[in-house]
């Protein structure tokens, strides 16, 4: 019976074939978010609106909860450099389950600070009064 010699350890230096990828969080590219405050209307709409950037793409997202008892419409606008605006109209169902609405992603044309997002919530089909406006760059009221 012959004995085999244990394998020898070898060290090889390897270079990645491609440039190093952007930083990863979880399963994909890192996403930067710039969000305004969480707001609640007296009528029962809760919302927070954000500008999101991932790699070379930017888009807007609003997180909401509708406890008014009725269906609503949301108009989400992403305003960026060169007077460019992207809008998305979303149906907001009755009920108190959290939901989201987002604009299509677009190629970034500047840093995240060059973009602003605004979500407006009103009665279904745009009828009725404006119930809540939520922005990505809103600031909390200062105390007196």
Short mmCIF file of C-alpha atoms in Angstrom, two decimals:
data_model
loop_
_atom_site.label_atom_id
_atom_site.label_comp_id
_atom_site.label_asym_id
_atom_site.label_seq_id
_atom_site.Cartn_x
_atom_site.Cartn_y
_atom_site.Cartn_z
CA UNK A 1 0.00 0.00 0.00
CA UNK A 2 1.50 3.30 -1.00
CA UNK A 3 1.00 6.51 0.86
CA UNK A 4 0.25 9.70 -0.99
CA UNK A 5 2.00 12.85 -0.04
CA UNK A 6 -0.35 15.57 1.21
CA UNK A 7 -1.09 18.26 -1.39
CA UNK A 8 1.13 21.32 -1.22
CA UNK A 9 -0.48 24.68 -0.70
CA UNK A 10 0.11 27.11 -3.51
CA UNK A 11 -0.62 30.80 -3.70
CA UNK A 12 -1.63 32.43 -6.95
CA UNK A 13 -2.22 36.14 -7.38
CA UNK A 14 -5.24 36.91 -9.52
CA UNK A 15 -6.47 40.15 -10.90
CA UNK A 16 -10.16 40.62 -11.52
CA UNK A 17 -10.86 40.60 -15.27
CA UNK A 18 -13.09 43.69 -14.93
CA UNK A 19 -12.95 46.88 -12.86
CA UNK A 20 -14.24 46.55 -9.32
CA UNK A 21 -18.05 46.78 -9.18
CA UNK A 22 -19.91 49.41 -7.13
CA UNK A 23 -20.54 48.54 -3.47
CA UNK A 24 -23.24 45.94 -2.86
CA UNK A 25 -25.92 45.81 -0.18
CA UNK A 26 -27.88 42.60 -0.06
CA UNK A 27 -28.40 41.29 -3.57
CA UNK A 28 -27.81 44.36 -5.71
CA UNK A 29 -26.25 47.77 -6.10
CA UNK A 30 -26.39 50.09 -3.12
CA UNK A 31 -29.36 52.47 -3.23
CA UNK A 32 -29.15 56.00 -1.84
CA UNK A 33 -32.39 57.50 -0.55
CA UNK A 34 -33.18 61.14 0.25
CA UNK A 35 -36.55 61.30 1.98
CA UNK A 36 -38.74 64.00 3.43
CA UNK A 37 -40.49 63.55 6.77
CA UNK A 38 -43.33 61.12 7.39
CA UNK A 39 -46.55 63.14 7.20
CA UNK A 40 -50.13 62.42 8.27
CA UNK A 41 -53.21 64.34 7.13
CA UNK A 42 -56.23 64.91 9.38
CA UNK A 43 -58.21 62.84 6.82
CA UNK A 44 -56.11 59.71 7.39
CA UNK A 45 -53.39 59.63 4.73
CA UNK A 46 -49.85 58.83 5.87
CA UNK A 47 -47.00 59.31 3.41
CA UNK A 48 -43.26 59.72 3.00
CA UNK A 49 -41.70 60.61 -0.35
CA UNK A 50 -38.13 59.88 -1.45
CA UNK A 51 -35.69 60.37 -4.32
CA UNK A 52 -33.77 57.13 -4.89
CA UNK A 53 -30.48 56.70 -6.75
CA UNK A 54 -28.91 53.39 -7.68
CA UNK A 55 -25.88 53.28 -9.94
CA UNK A 56 -26.67 55.69 -12.78
CA UNK A 57 -30.46 55.64 -12.29
CA UNK A 58 -32.75 57.97 -10.33
CA UNK A 59 -36.44 57.65 -9.53
CA UNK A 60 -39.06 58.73 -6.99
CA UNK A 61 -41.03 56.58 -4.57
CA UNK A 62 -43.74 57.43 -2.07
CA UNK A 63 -44.67 55.13 0.78
CA UNK A 64 -48.27 55.56 1.91
CA UNK A 65 -51.08 54.24 4.06
CA UNK A 66 -54.72 55.15 3.39
CA UNK A 67 -57.12 54.91 6.32
CA UNK A 68 -59.72 57.33 4.90
CA UNK A 69 -62.10 54.50 4.05
CA UNK A 70 -62.21 55.47 0.38
CA UNK A 71 -60.10 54.97 -2.73
CA UNK A 72 -57.77 57.83 -3.70
CA UNK A 73 -55.43 58.87 -6.50
CA UNK A 74 -51.79 59.80 -6.00
CA UNK A 75 -49.78 61.87 -8.45
CA UNK A 76 -46.04 61.37 -7.95
CA UNK A 77 -43.69 63.82 -9.68
CA UNK A 78 -39.92 63.60 -10.02
CA UNK A 79 -38.39 66.94 -10.97
CA UNK A 80 -34.78 67.04 -12.12
CA UNK A 81 -32.18 69.07 -13.98
CA UNK A 82 -33.05 70.92 -17.20
CA UNK A 83 -36.70 71.32 -16.11
CA UNK A 84 -37.27 67.59 -16.68
CA UNK A 85 -40.32 66.13 -14.89
CA UNK A 86 -41.53 62.53 -14.79
CA UNK A 87 -45.01 61.86 -13.39
CA UNK A 88 -46.83 58.70 -12.35
CA UNK A 89 -50.49 58.45 -11.37
CA UNK A 90 -51.24 55.62 -8.91
CA UNK A 91 -54.53 54.25 -7.63
CA UNK A 92 -54.53 54.12 -3.82
CA UNK A 93 -57.00 51.51 -2.61
CA UNK A 94 -59.15 51.86 0.47
CA UNK A 95 -57.79 50.03 3.49
CA UNK A 96 -54.94 50.50 5.88
CA UNK A 97 -52.32 48.29 4.23
CA UNK A 98 -49.08 50.13 3.41
CA UNK A 99 -48.36 50.70 -0.28
CA UNK A 100 -45.90 52.34 -2.63
CA UNK A 101 -45.99 54.30 -5.87
CA UNK A 102 -42.90 54.98 -7.95
CA UNK A 103 -41.92 56.71 -11.15
CA UNK A 104 -40.00 54.91 -13.87
CA UNK A 105 -36.24 54.96 -13.40
CA UNK A 106 -34.28 57.34 -15.57
CA UNK A 107 -30.61 57.85 -16.25
CA UNK A 108 -29.26 60.33 -13.70
CA UNK A 109 -28.45 63.78 -15.04
CA UNK A 110 -26.77 65.10 -11.93
CA UNK A 111 -26.29 64.24 -8.28
CA UNK A 112 -29.15 63.19 -6.03
CA UNK A 113 -29.49 66.77 -4.76
CA UNK A 114 -30.47 67.85 -8.30
CA UNK A 115 -33.79 65.96 -7.93
CA UNK A 116 -36.96 66.59 -5.94
CA UNK A 117 -40.02 64.39 -5.61
CA UNK A 118 -43.56 65.41 -4.63
CA UNK A 119 -46.60 63.17 -4.06
CA UNK A 120 -50.11 64.61 -4.00
CA UNK A 121 -53.07 62.59 -2.70
CA UNK A 122 -56.65 63.50 -3.68
CA UNK A 123 -60.05 61.90 -4.22
CA UNK A 124 -60.35 59.15 -6.82
CA UNK A 125 -60.00 60.31 -10.46
CA UNK A 126 -58.52 63.59 -9.21
CA UNK A 127 -61.86 64.77 -7.88
CA UNK A 128 -62.16 66.35 -4.51
CA UNK A 129 -59.71 68.41 -2.52
CA UNK A 130 -56.01 67.79 -2.12
CA UNK A 131 -55.69 65.70 1.05
CA UNK A 132 -51.91 65.57 1.45
CA UNK A 133 -48.76 66.78 -0.30
CA UNK A 134 -45.51 65.03 0.65
CA UNK A 135 -42.08 66.03 -0.61
CA UNK A 136 -38.59 64.54 -0.62
CA UNK A 137 -36.98 67.75 0.55
CA UNK A 138 -39.53 68.85 3.12
CA UNK A 139 -38.27 69.92 6.48
CA UNK A 140 -39.96 69.40 9.79
CA UNK A 141 -41.46 72.57 11.24
CA UNK A 142 -39.20 74.26 13.72
CA UNK A 143 -40.43 74.82 17.26
CA UNK A 144 -41.00 78.28 18.64
#
